[in-house]
XYZ file of C-alpha atoms in Angstrom:
757
model
C 6.286 0.587 -27.693
C 8.587 -0.719 -25.088
C 6.962 -3.299 -22.489
C 6.883 -0.582 -19.354
C 5.544 1.989 -21.548
C 2.015 0.649 -21.906
C -0.257 3.377 -21.500
C -1.985 4.055 -17.766
C -4.984 2.631 -16.929
C -7.761 5.377 -16.812
C -11.287 5.279 -15.265
C -14.037 3.265 -17.998
C -16.880 3.444 -15.495
C -18.174 3.213 -11.724
C -20.366 0.088 -11.326
C -23.241 1.937 -8.962
C -26.003 0.589 -7.040
C -24.928 -1.517 -3.895
C -25.527 0.462 -0.521
C -22.192 -0.527 1.492
C -18.619 -1.599 0.547
C -18.281 -4.120 -2.732
C -16.320 -6.526 -0.765
C -15.629 -9.486 -3.587
C -15.430 -9.337 -7.627
C -14.797 -12.056 -10.147
C -14.777 -11.669 -13.942
C -16.773 -13.871 -16.278
C -14.633 -15.337 -20.244
C -17.680 -13.153 -21.356
C -16.908 -10.394 -20.104
C -19.636 -9.893 -17.058
C -18.577 -9.004 -14.065
C -19.972 -10.460 -10.342
C -20.047 -8.290 -7.324
C -20.478 -9.108 -3.517
C -21.123 -6.758 -0.593
C -21.347 -5.703 2.802
C -25.059 -5.091 2.116
C -25.583 -8.932 2.070
C -26.221 -8.686 -2.002
C -24.836 -9.934 -4.968
C -24.796 -8.274 -8.299
C -24.232 -9.118 -12.031
C -23.179 -6.373 -14.205
C -22.808 -6.632 -18.152
C -21.761 -4.176 -20.707
C -25.017 -3.787 -23.175
C -23.925 -4.946 -26.874
C -22.504 -1.942 -29.039
C -22.214 0.322 -25.967
C -18.362 1.257 -25.568
C -18.596 2.463 -22.096
C -20.597 1.576 -19.090
C -22.121 -1.451 -17.536
C -25.580 -2.271 -16.138
C -27.326 -4.533 -13.459
C -28.837 -7.242 -14.991
C -29.302 -9.238 -11.673
C -29.494 -8.905 -8.028
C -29.023 -11.890 -5.976
C -30.536 -11.803 -2.410
C -30.394 -14.810 0.003
C -27.258 -14.030 2.363
C -28.470 -12.969 5.750
C -24.933 -10.963 6.617
C -22.158 -9.662 4.280
C -21.173 -10.904 1.124
C -17.504 -11.438 0.727
C -15.996 -13.800 -1.459
C -17.669 -14.810 -5.425
C -16.801 -17.105 -8.314
C -18.430 -18.150 -11.596
C -19.525 -21.599 -12.437
C -19.273 -22.278 -16.088
C -22.536 -22.677 -17.971
C -24.144 -26.075 -18.542
C -27.142 -27.920 -18.694
C -28.361 -27.102 -15.577
C -26.943 -23.215 -16.230
C -26.776 -22.450 -19.760
C -26.235 -18.589 -18.598
C -23.539 -19.856 -15.896
C -23.877 -20.442 -12.223
C -22.390 -18.514 -9.136
C -21.010 -19.588 -5.702
C -21.087 -16.784 -3.028
C -19.677 -17.145 0.627
C -20.951 -14.688 3.372
C -20.580 -13.771 7.269
C -23.213 -15.925 7.918
C -21.170 -19.175 7.459
C -22.970 -20.170 4.382
C -21.912 -21.198 0.524
C -24.579 -20.201 -1.542
C -24.852 -21.793 -5.271
C -27.078 -19.665 -7.422
C -28.849 -20.168 -11.141
C -27.878 -16.849 -12.532
C -30.535 -17.129 -15.290
C -33.553 -17.189 -12.965
C -31.373 -15.416 -10.006
C -32.426 -18.198 -7.255
C -30.272 -20.619 -5.047
C -30.282 -24.054 -6.353
C -27.745 -25.156 -3.635
C -27.077 -23.808 0.096
C -23.898 -25.378 1.051
C -23.639 -25.481 4.885
C -20.370 -27.346 7.218
C -18.306 -24.388 8.060
C -18.680 -23.076 11.530
C -17.385 -19.488 10.910
C -17.634 -16.678 8.261
C -16.652 -17.784 4.627
C -13.288 -15.692 3.592
C -12.651 -17.257 -0.104
C -14.374 -19.336 -2.954
C -13.085 -20.582 -6.024
C -14.229 -23.509 -8.437
C -11.755 -26.104 -10.053
C -10.964 -27.466 -13.584
C -13.628 -30.505 -12.542
C -16.316 -28.035 -11.244
C -16.204 -28.866 -7.395
C -16.465 -25.632 -5.327
C -13.599 -24.900 -3.039
C -14.423 -22.795 0.196
C -12.070 -21.056 2.891
C -13.142 -20.257 6.306
C -12.282 -18.626 9.480
C -12.897 -21.932 11.008
C -9.380 -22.670 10.076
C -10.720 -25.276 7.165
C -10.559 -25.452 3.670
C -14.010 -27.527 2.158
C -14.454 -29.416 -1.024
C -18.147 -29.636 -2.286
C -19.431 -31.820 -4.732
C -22.765 -32.339 -5.879
C -24.309 -29.958 -2.978
C -21.944 -32.210 -0.267
C -18.706 -31.875 1.163
C -16.058 -34.090 -0.299
C -12.950 -33.206 1.425
C -11.937 -31.003 4.751
C -8.126 -29.519 4.610
C -6.752 -29.117 7.983
C -3.577 -27.920 8.998
C -3.462 -24.370 9.357
C -3.154 -23.179 12.581
C -5.328 -19.666 12.066
C -7.968 -18.710 9.658
C -7.792 -19.870 6.224
C -8.250 -16.419 3.937
C -7.507 -17.519 0.775
C -7.732 -20.623 -1.670
C -6.645 -21.025 -5.385
C -7.026 -23.791 -7.387
C -4.053 -25.136 -9.623
C -4.532 -26.464 -13.248
C -2.381 -29.640 -12.037
C -5.369 -30.403 -9.887
C -3.547 -29.279 -6.401
C -4.965 -26.457 -4.158
C -2.474 -23.424 -2.734
C -4.067 -21.727 0.426
C -3.387 -18.885 2.530
C -3.850 -18.059 6.442
C -3.553 -15.605 9.017
C -1.203 -18.151 10.342
C 1.405 -16.040 8.004
C 1.784 -19.253 5.376
C 0.868 -20.500 2.256
C 0.194 -24.584 2.020
C 0.251 -26.851 -0.942
C -2.141 -29.182 -0.879
C -2.447 -32.700 -3.091
C -6.006 -34.091 -1.757
C -5.964 -33.344 1.957
C -2.338 -33.855 2.486
C -0.343 -30.785 2.775
C 2.984 -31.661 1.058
C 4.599 -28.006 1.462
C 4.436 -25.116 3.427
C 5.638 -21.835 1.999
C 7.245 -19.356 4.838
C 8.045 -15.490 4.193
C 5.453 -13.276 4.895
C 5.530 -11.894 8.460
C 1.538 -11.476 8.737
C -1.895 -12.508 7.384
C -1.665 -13.719 3.902
C -5.063 -12.333 2.525
C -5.287 -13.119 -1.240
C -3.931 -15.717 -3.780
C -3.714 -15.546 -7.266
C -2.350 -17.774 -10.190
C 0.652 -16.351 -12.324
C 0.481 -17.787 -15.668
C 3.150 -20.065 -16.748
C 5.364 -19.007 -13.394
C 3.441 -19.441 -10.237
C 1.740 -17.964 -7.654
C 1.004 -14.568 -6.178
C 0.257 -13.602 -2.535
C -1.126 -10.505 -1.208
C -0.370 -10.153 2.907
C -1.354 -7.754 5.856
C 2.727 -7.068 5.924
C 2.229 -4.852 3.101
C 3.900 -6.786 0.572
C 3.108 -8.814 -2.754
C 5.297 -12.093 -3.333
C 5.255 -14.510 -6.026
C 6.222 -18.018 -5.467
C 7.008 -20.757 -7.703
C 4.987 -24.097 -7.346
C 8.089 -25.148 -5.319
C 7.713 -22.978 -2.692
C 10.784 -20.673 -3.774
C 10.308 -16.932 -3.216
C 10.757 -15.421 -7.024
C 9.801 -12.000 -6.087
C 8.771 -9.249 -3.487
C 6.658 -5.988 -4.832
C 6.674 -3.584 -1.854
C 5.324 -0.353 -2.238
C 1.695 0.412 -0.149
C 1.500 1.850 2.914
C -1.016 -0.693 4.821
C -2.869 -4.009 4.470
C -3.017 -5.953 0.782
C -6.034 -7.084 0.476
C -6.170 -8.825 -2.937
C -3.652 -9.717 -5.768
C -4.756 -10.559 -9.270
C -2.720 -11.320 -12.615
C -3.436 -10.874 -16.342
C -2.005 -12.801 -19.166
C -0.210 -9.958 -20.496
C 1.838 -9.666 -17.251
C 0.367 -7.179 -15.559
C -0.103 -7.671 -11.755
C -2.501 -5.658 -9.595
C -3.041 -5.275 -5.780
C -5.605 -3.642 -3.437
C -4.840 -2.238 -0.470
C -6.208 -0.439 2.754
C -4.307 2.814 1.600
C -6.558 3.420 -1.114
C -4.549 2.323 -4.026
C -4.790 -0.021 -6.720
C -1.560 -0.341 -7.858
C -0.114 -2.109 -10.950
C 3.307 -3.944 -11.477
C 5.048 -5.459 -14.390
C 8.645 -7.283 -13.618
C 8.694 -6.520 -9.829
C 7.973 -2.823 -10.211
C 5.258 -0.789 -9.324
C 4.092 1.141 -12.800
C 1.010 2.850 -11.799
C -1.215 3.723 -8.621
C -4.473 4.293 -8.874
C -6.085 5.845 -6.146
C -9.687 5.442 -4.786
C -11.822 7.012 -2.148
C -11.365 4.544 0.296
C -9.927 1.174 1.039
C -9.725 -1.389 -2.170
C -10.817 -4.793 -0.963
C -10.393 -6.828 -4.327
C -9.236 -6.574 -7.575
C -9.702 -8.512 -10.817
C -8.972 -8.592 -15.031
C -11.208 -8.818 -17.409
C -10.469 -10.988 -19.957
C -9.937 -8.094 -22.213
C -7.304 -6.632 -19.824
C -9.409 -4.525 -18.363
C -9.208 -3.801 -14.391
C -12.039 -3.881 -11.557
C -11.777 -2.808 -8.584
C -14.101 -3.057 -5.396
C -14.030 -0.321 -2.576
C -15.282 0.369 0.669
C -17.387 3.379 -0.709
C -19.499 0.790 -2.033
C -19.011 1.302 -6.064
C -16.968 -0.976 -7.884
C -15.132 0.495 -11.236
C -13.750 -0.679 -14.402
C -10.499 0.797 -15.774
C -9.324 0.492 -19.231
C -6.285 1.458 -21.182
C -8.057 1.580 -24.435
C -8.626 5.753 -25.102
C -12.032 4.663 -27.081
C -13.211 3.047 -23.675
C -12.395 5.764 -21.526
C -14.822 7.412 -19.099
C -15.825 11.014 -20.303
C -13.888 14.101 -19.543
C -16.899 15.093 -17.380
C -16.624 11.888 -15.279
C -12.917 11.852 -15.158
C -13.091 15.100 -13.963
C -15.900 14.380 -10.972
C -13.725 11.544 -10.176
C -10.753 13.516 -9.252
C -13.072 15.879 -7.499
C -13.722 12.811 -5.644
C -10.213 11.932 -4.794
C -9.548 15.543 -4.013
C -12.291 15.682 -1.566
C -10.743 12.342 0.337
C -6.976 14.105 0.507
C -8.391 17.014 2.016
C -10.300 14.964 4.701
C -6.929 12.915 5.234
C -4.209 15.051 4.596
C -2.343 17.081 7.423
C 0.365 19.683 7.768
C 1.582 20.645 10.831
C -1.142 18.063 12.503
C -3.578 20.036 11.009
C -6.325 18.747 8.351
C -5.708 20.828 5.522
C -9.466 20.967 5.071
C -9.629 23.006 8.471
C -7.256 25.012 7.325
C -8.302 28.427 6.706
C -8.707 29.951 3.187
C -7.090 32.511 1.315
C -9.745 35.459 2.669
C -7.616 34.678 5.857
C -4.925 37.113 3.952
C -7.091 39.862 3.977
C -6.134 40.510 7.591
C -2.781 41.816 8.672
C -0.315 40.349 10.616
C 0.539 41.240 13.879
C 3.850 41.497 13.675
C 6.868 41.733 11.111
C 8.013 38.037 10.309
C 4.416 36.139 11.487
C 3.865 32.918 9.719
C 0.227 32.183 8.415
C -0.632 28.857 6.889
C -3.654 28.826 4.666
C -5.743 26.163 2.279
C -4.626 26.576 -1.442
C -6.236 23.531 -3.214
C -5.402 20.658 -1.080
C -2.112 21.818 -0.005
C -1.504 24.192 3.232
C 0.929 27.215 1.840
C 2.624 29.364 4.197
C 2.840 33.191 4.229
C 4.864 35.403 6.064
C 4.254 39.069 6.978
C 6.130 42.059 5.395
C 5.274 44.798 8.179
C 7.787 47.000 5.696
C 5.533 46.657 2.975
C 2.473 46.220 4.693
C 1.693 42.621 2.711
C 1.575 38.842 2.766
C 4.764 37.432 1.250
C 4.712 33.727 0.051
C 7.084 31.166 1.355
C 5.679 28.005 -0.075
C 4.165 24.749 0.060
C 4.323 23.200 3.496
C 5.199 19.219 3.380
C 4.759 16.907 6.075
C 7.768 14.877 6.390
C 8.172 11.234 5.047
C 7.127 8.524 6.820
C 6.100 5.086 6.583
C 2.443 4.606 7.196
C 3.060 0.605 8.169
C 4.832 2.067 11.351
C 2.059 4.845 12.370
C -0.758 4.618 14.195
C -4.397 5.958 12.723
C -6.812 8.161 15.047
C -9.585 9.626 13.358
C -8.376 8.724 9.864
C -5.050 10.346 10.573
C -2.259 8.937 11.093
C 0.449 9.930 13.817
C 3.913 8.424 15.014
C 2.107 7.549 18.235
C -1.445 7.295 19.603
C -1.470 6.756 23.395
C -3.885 4.869 25.784
C -4.147 7.718 28.356
C -5.641 6.847 31.791
C -6.159 10.426 33.574
C -7.351 8.686 36.629
C -10.079 10.421 38.929
C -12.473 7.745 37.380
C -12.209 9.194 33.656
C -12.188 6.891 31.170
C -9.456 6.206 29.097
C -8.520 8.820 26.069
C -6.132 8.407 23.168
C -3.572 10.728 22.685
C -1.803 11.147 19.581
C 1.539 12.351 18.808
C 4.113 12.990 16.280
C 7.614 13.357 16.414
C 9.110 16.820 16.280
C 5.856 18.492 18.321
C 6.662 20.345 21.415
C 5.066 18.215 23.742
C 3.782 21.482 25.945
C 1.465 22.439 22.985
C 0.450 19.180 22.321
C -0.657 18.499 25.527
C -2.307 22.299 25.872
C -4.442 20.903 22.382
C -5.454 17.749 23.747
C -6.659 18.600 27.324
C -9.015 21.734 25.273
C -10.398 19.048 22.825
C -10.723 16.536 25.614
C -12.627 19.398 28.135
C -9.594 18.481 30.748
C -8.801 20.631 33.583
C -5.395 22.669 32.848
C -3.882 21.042 36.034
C -3.352 17.643 34.071
C -1.048 19.830 32.205
C 2.571 18.594 33.382
C 1.115 15.011 33.779
C 0.552 14.574 30.125
C 3.487 16.329 29.070
C 5.567 14.093 31.707
C 3.780 10.988 29.855
C 4.612 12.140 26.413
C 8.350 12.583 26.948
C 8.420 8.886 28.622
C 6.991 7.033 26.039
C 8.802 8.957 23.310
C 12.275 9.851 24.643
C 11.605 13.550 23.568
C 12.977 16.471 25.012
C 11.247 20.156 25.484
C 11.118 22.981 27.758
C 7.914 24.730 29.111
C 7.317 27.370 26.002
C 7.828 30.933 26.967
C 4.685 32.557 25.934
C 4.838 35.586 23.437
C 1.580 37.770 23.934
C 2.279 38.672 20.256
C 2.449 34.998 18.956
C -0.258 33.763 16.297
C -1.054 30.133 15.552
C 0.026 29.872 11.757
C -2.615 27.116 11.513
C -5.369 28.487 13.028
C -4.792 32.549 13.778
C -5.458 32.183 17.309
C -3.289 34.181 19.847
C -2.607 32.581 23.280
C -5.321 34.627 25.443
C -5.324 34.691 29.000
C -9.094 32.916 30.103
C -11.824 35.211 31.506
C -11.753 34.771 35.591
C -14.801 33.407 37.030
C -18.104 35.686 37.210
C -19.852 35.530 40.846
C -23.676 35.967 40.148
C -23.440 39.333 41.398
C -21.465 39.989 38.182
C -17.995 40.567 40.130
C -14.576 39.015 39.708
C -14.582 35.554 41.664
C -10.966 33.588 42.532
C -13.340 30.182 42.522
C -13.530 28.278 39.583
C -15.379 24.929 39.579
C -13.007 22.416 39.344
C -15.302 18.788 38.675
C -18.714 19.953 38.181
C -20.448 19.555 36.148
C -20.133 16.175 34.954
C -20.459 16.079 31.133
C -20.711 12.681 29.466
C -20.753 8.922 30.624
C -18.143 6.895 32.393
C -17.535 3.524 30.801
C -16.147 0.365 32.021
C -13.915 0.018 28.226
C -11.314 -2.737 29.142
C -11.571 -6.446 29.799
C -8.997 -9.562 30.502
C -9.870 -11.087 27.206
C -7.804 -14.329 28.118
C -9.251 -14.567 31.982
C -12.909 -14.303 30.379
C -12.174 -16.839 27.757
C -10.347 -19.153 30.348
C -13.193 -18.908 32.937
C -16.046 -19.831 30.600
C -13.736 -22.777 29.385
C -13.284 -24.476 32.692
C -17.005 -23.893 33.264
C -18.127 -25.249 30.287
C -15.003 -28.401 30.557
C -17.059 -28.856 34.328
C -20.548 -29.402 32.436
C -19.617 -31.716 29.695
C -18.158 -33.913 32.580
C -21.377 -33.473 34.915
C -24.363 -35.508 33.660
C -26.739 -33.078 35.356
C -25.966 -29.871 33.562
C -24.172 -31.923 30.277
C -27.087 -30.547 28.010
C -25.917 -26.894 29.034
C -22.017 -27.644 27.622
C -21.295 -26.092 24.696
C -20.196 -28.045 21.549
C -16.582 -27.834 19.858
C -17.681 -24.992 17.207
C -19.671 -23.004 19.629
C -16.473 -22.702 21.772
C -14.592 -21.548 18.709
C -17.400 -19.216 17.914
C -17.259 -17.725 21.165
C -13.311 -17.401 20.801
C -13.745 -15.625 17.556
C -16.567 -13.426 19.422
C -13.902 -12.498 21.835
C -11.100 -11.964 19.053
C -13.986 -9.357 17.390
C -14.692 -7.467 20.999
C -11.004 -6.471 20.872
C -10.925 -4.560 17.818
C -14.904 -3.723 17.916
C -14.642 -2.934 13.795
C -16.293 -6.538 12.616
C -20.062 -7.248 12.718
C -21.681 -9.613 14.840
C -23.687 -12.548 13.571
C -27.096 -13.639 14.691
C -25.510 -17.006 15.625
C -23.294 -14.942 18.322
C -25.834 -13.083 20.304
C -28.010 -16.311 20.281
C -24.556 -17.711 21.599
C -24.468 -15.237 24.704
C -27.825 -15.072 25.497
C -27.896 -18.915 25.729
C -25.142 -18.841 28.169
C -26.667 -16.031 30.227
C -30.303 -16.973 30.323
C -29.633 -21.015 31.044
C -26.479 -21.428 32.674
C -26.427 -21.316 36.466
C -26.101 -18.134 37.650
C -23.049 -18.814 39.680
C -21.227 -19.607 35.936
C -22.400 -16.533 34.012
C -20.190 -13.364 35.301
C -17.560 -13.971 32.303
C -20.776 -14.049 30.104
C -21.573 -10.503 31.441
C -18.270 -9.284 30.976
C -18.705 -10.311 27.159
C -22.210 -8.570 27.395
C -20.361 -5.540 29.015
C -17.897 -5.206 26.212
C -20.650 -5.918 23.186
C -22.551 -3.061 24.383
C -19.684 -0.421 23.740
C -20.564 -1.893 20.251
C -23.237 0.278 17.933
C -24.322 -2.556 16.577
C -24.925 -4.641 19.843
C -26.253 -1.886 21.389
C -29.115 -1.685 18.723
C -29.891 -5.139 18.534
C -30.096 -5.700 22.252
C -32.433 -2.501 22.437
C -34.715 -3.821 19.535
C -34.988 -7.313 21.217
C -36.184 -5.545 24.452
C -38.328 -3.730 22.374
C -39.701 -7.011 20.903
C -40.263 -8.700 24.494
C -37.132 -10.356 24.843
C -35.204 -8.224 27.138
C -32.176 -10.075 27.350
C -30.083 -7.325 29.110
C -32.704 -6.906 31.659
C -33.228 -10.197 32.246
C -29.073 -11.310 32.479
C -29.136 -8.156 35.108
C -32.339 -10.036 37.322
C -30.151 -13.297 37.553
C -27.270 -11.622 38.318
C -28.909 -10.102 41.271
C -31.036 -12.961 42.408
C -29.708 -15.885 45.409
C -27.156 -16.598 45.965
C -25.718 -13.124 45.450
C -21.932 -13.190 44.266
C -19.563 -10.346 44.265
C -18.624 -11.486 41.078
C -22.110 -11.152 39.317
C -22.541 -7.762 41.209
C -19.485 -6.367 40.223
C -20.060 -7.594 36.393
C -23.956 -6.548 36.430
C -22.932 -3.362 37.422
C -20.452 -2.528 35.043
C -23.159 -3.747 32.320
C -25.428 -1.487 33.584
C -22.914 1.158 33.157
C -22.040 0.481 29.328
C -25.504 0.761 28.457
C -25.084 4.531 28.431
C -22.579 4.466 25.826
C -24.839 4.398 22.468
C -28.035 6.464 22.410
C -29.877 3.100 21.244
C -30.187 2.045 24.517
C -30.890 5.789 25.835
C -35.048 5.293 26.680
C -33.910 1.697 28.181
C -31.887 3.064 30.713
C -34.328 5.452 31.480
C -37.529 3.546 31.632
C -35.461 0.941 33.827
C -34.147 3.255 36.025
C -36.076 2.263 39.371
C -35.635 -1.480 38.774
C -31.777 -1.400 38.006
C -30.887 0.939 40.824
C -33.090 -1.241 43.051
C -31.269 -4.813 41.976
C -27.672 -3.448 42.196
C -28.261 -1.587 45.205
C -26.578 -4.387 47.053
C -23.289 -3.097 45.689
C -23.319 -0.336 48.434
C -22.627 -2.722 51.263
C -20.507 -5.082 49.429
C -16.855 -5.435 50.741
C -16.054 -5.701 47.214
C -14.494 -2.395 46.441
C -15.181 -3.072 42.822
C -18.828 -3.564 43.128
C -19.015 -0.234 44.859
C -16.921 1.584 42.367
C -19.723 0.286 39.287
C -22.161 1.286 41.515
C -20.975 4.379 42.241
C -20.066 5.282 38.278
C -23.663 3.843 37.464
C -25.584 6.417 39.725
C -22.993 9.039 38.319
C -24.014 8.456 34.883
C -27.726 8.438 35.524
C -27.149 11.902 37.180
C -25.705 13.456 33.765
C -29.018 11.760 32.017
C -31.072 12.814 34.245
C -30.266 16.433 34.286
C -29.883 16.252 30.551
C -33.265 15.098 30.539
C -34.780 17.514 33.379
C -36.318 14.282 35.069
C -36.823 15.646 38.215
C -38.127 12.490 40.156
C -35.366 10.156 38.827
C -33.153 13.161 40.149
C -34.096 12.628 43.738
C -33.885 8.983 43.634
C -30.600 8.998 42.445
C -29.560 12.279 44.492
C -30.335 9.728 47.228
C -28.476 6.690 46.154
C -25.455 8.811 45.439
C -25.606 10.440 49.339
C -25.728 7.067 50.710
C -21.821 6.229 49.201
C -20.334 9.717 49.634
C -19.965 9.951 53.316
C -16.970 9.709 55.350
C -17.794 5.640 55.966
C -16.686 5.000 51.983
C -13.066 4.465 52.432
C -12.383 4.123 48.784
C -11.519 7.400 47.521
C -12.226 6.819 43.604
C -16.051 5.397 44.782
C -16.706 8.856 47.346
C -15.639 11.019 44.610
C -17.834 9.427 41.842
C -20.439 9.837 44.229
C -19.672 13.088 45.201
C -19.694 14.404 41.715
C -23.330 12.812 41.146
C -24.457 15.183 43.942
C -22.719 17.871 42.386
C -23.727 17.481 39.218
C -27.631 16.772 40.436
C -27.044 20.233 42.516
C -25.524 22.273 39.905
C -28.623 21.860 37.596
C -30.468 23.801 40.514
C -33.500 21.360 40.523
C -32.712 19.019 43.671
C -30.810 22.103 45.572
C -33.620 22.530 48.316
C -33.904 18.647 48.513
C -30.101 18.481 48.996
C -30.082 20.808 51.820
C -32.812 18.879 53.595
C -30.765 16.021 53.496
C -28.006 18.003 55.295
C -25.700 17.658 52.075
C -24.072 21.341 53.176
C -22.437 18.804 55.996
C -21.188 16.171 53.786
C -19.449 19.137 51.770
C -18.099 20.528 54.973
C -16.804 17.092 55.279
C -15.200 16.281 52.203
C -13.759 19.904 51.638
C -11.488 18.891 54.703
C -10.444 15.797 53.346
C -6.579 15.137 53.081
C -6.918 13.648 49.532
C -6.717 16.534 47.230
C -9.474 15.613 44.680
C -11.921 15.042 47.331
C -11.541 18.071 49.035
C -11.903 19.925 45.505
C -15.029 18.521 44.763
C -16.329 19.297 48.582
C -15.335 22.992 47.805
C -17.204 22.733 44.540
C -19.901 21.498 46.537
C -19.873 24.300 49.251
C -19.876 26.782 46.477
C -22.866 25.440 44.826
C -24.726 25.277 48.289
C -23.834 28.866 49.399
């Protein structure tokens, strides 16, 4: 059999037991497998003697306080008859385990940030790489050496048989080290170097966020580039047979030979890690919480039932993500849709058949649907595409509609009609149709597309959904007759947020204040250490993505600044708190702390509004309160503290700072929406009073006045406070607003007049 004709890998077994992503793998020379997971545990798996297929968990190691990533085996010794294990975690610790007793024998602490890679060299020294941009060599439980040189987080470390070390970093380079000296820098990747592996007798393999796998000579010469993944490549591994494996965010493990991809193994999620067993079997770690063993030995492959079940799992994932014409295949109607006749000859209808969309055309003469064929989206490179809700697009725009509404995500693909996209998007976002032309022009300006307004055919039927264009029903007055007037802005649904931040400015201010503390004997104890400053910068980087979990050290660091720094210096920390509250993990954390009697958010608001009261603190404090409405975890908290929060921040109403008044108006609007939903009459009256104070003609800022008016209208629309509103002469306010020269103020004023009539 030729070299490229080796049989394909097939599923051997699935290692089920972890509760979250399997992030790290390592294989022992005796065939045992270790897995590290986001669920904070390490598990050891052994194939029972004489059993052909599966592996069983023989040990579960628990000790990390955050997710576990990299792991490596220690050879058996007097101290570890069954061998040892090294694991690195988000908690910054490197733990050494006695596998026989499943106990921690060493807790190696020295790194300041997440551990990204661990390895054991030929002498038994432990190597660890970290987001803190260093590599440490450990011997007998102590740091022997620290390697400095990379300009970004070190993502991978690889010991070579020669005793040298290779590292890969987010600075896009690989470095070769002798001792603590960098003797060569390998350049070629255009993005983070995420994984490294030794290619026996040849050189070094690297996996990168740029989507490629590369092979290098130890001298630094690039020998080969392997391109085929359509997303970040997280890991790479090699076997003595010459096989190379890579794992990617695109959901595939790929097998390479001679620079060519000879097999792509699809997974139901991101493939975080890959490794080979001594017998040539492949192990993969997946984001669905399962590690899988793959084999070329037909005697060891899974049963037909297991293979079919896995195929079904993959098919389900495909249907959840595959689209035709911008519509998920899973959302297409089934064949039963063809039981309904077409509206006109030649009408096209697309239905779901298996995992594909198939087009049919209505044959009016023969009164039947004729099959046209499968609908296939055009080819595209996912590396250049954007993703939204698991679907890739050519563009995903951040759209600021204005009117105080939050930024929305607008997806668009080349070839789509901008008018169709605008109509669908406005409907999905529950926005007024009046924005249609504004959205279309935005698309045209940012994509270079051209489009004419569509001519609507009354007989048109959407081939994907079966819907036709139907004129909306007219508004109905209370007496049941048709009415020309439709509410434009009332009632408001959902909360507004302050979800953008000037991160560079926040970091600069904190560093400026910290430098002042460091040089001031009175405040020197308040200054952050160099490591704490670095950790704070990492936190800010994490906030930009909102997809990485925060560690306890992060919460403790922020709490220290918020509660211990003098109040005139806390506003940049309040901004960090504001953005953290948009993260579900953080909202849950602060809610739990409040329930345990340590209410960091409330205490921060009290400090922000204490004397001397600063405009910067008022603005950021009010924005913190606004963002507490993002997640349900803090819903009870916002309701329980309503009176105190509104009273503390009431000074915003009188502030000459427009941003402070806008933040308070937004807070009042969010409370109005929540109180209507919870039917809290007493709370509604308090909020109505606050809104009326800001909605009058004395308020010169349009946005502030608009949000206050919408809050009033939302409360009146509920019917609970209408009589109170009339007593407070809201009718005259509505008349004044309806006569405003500003269009949207006039519109919401007319809404109010209609509700009060």
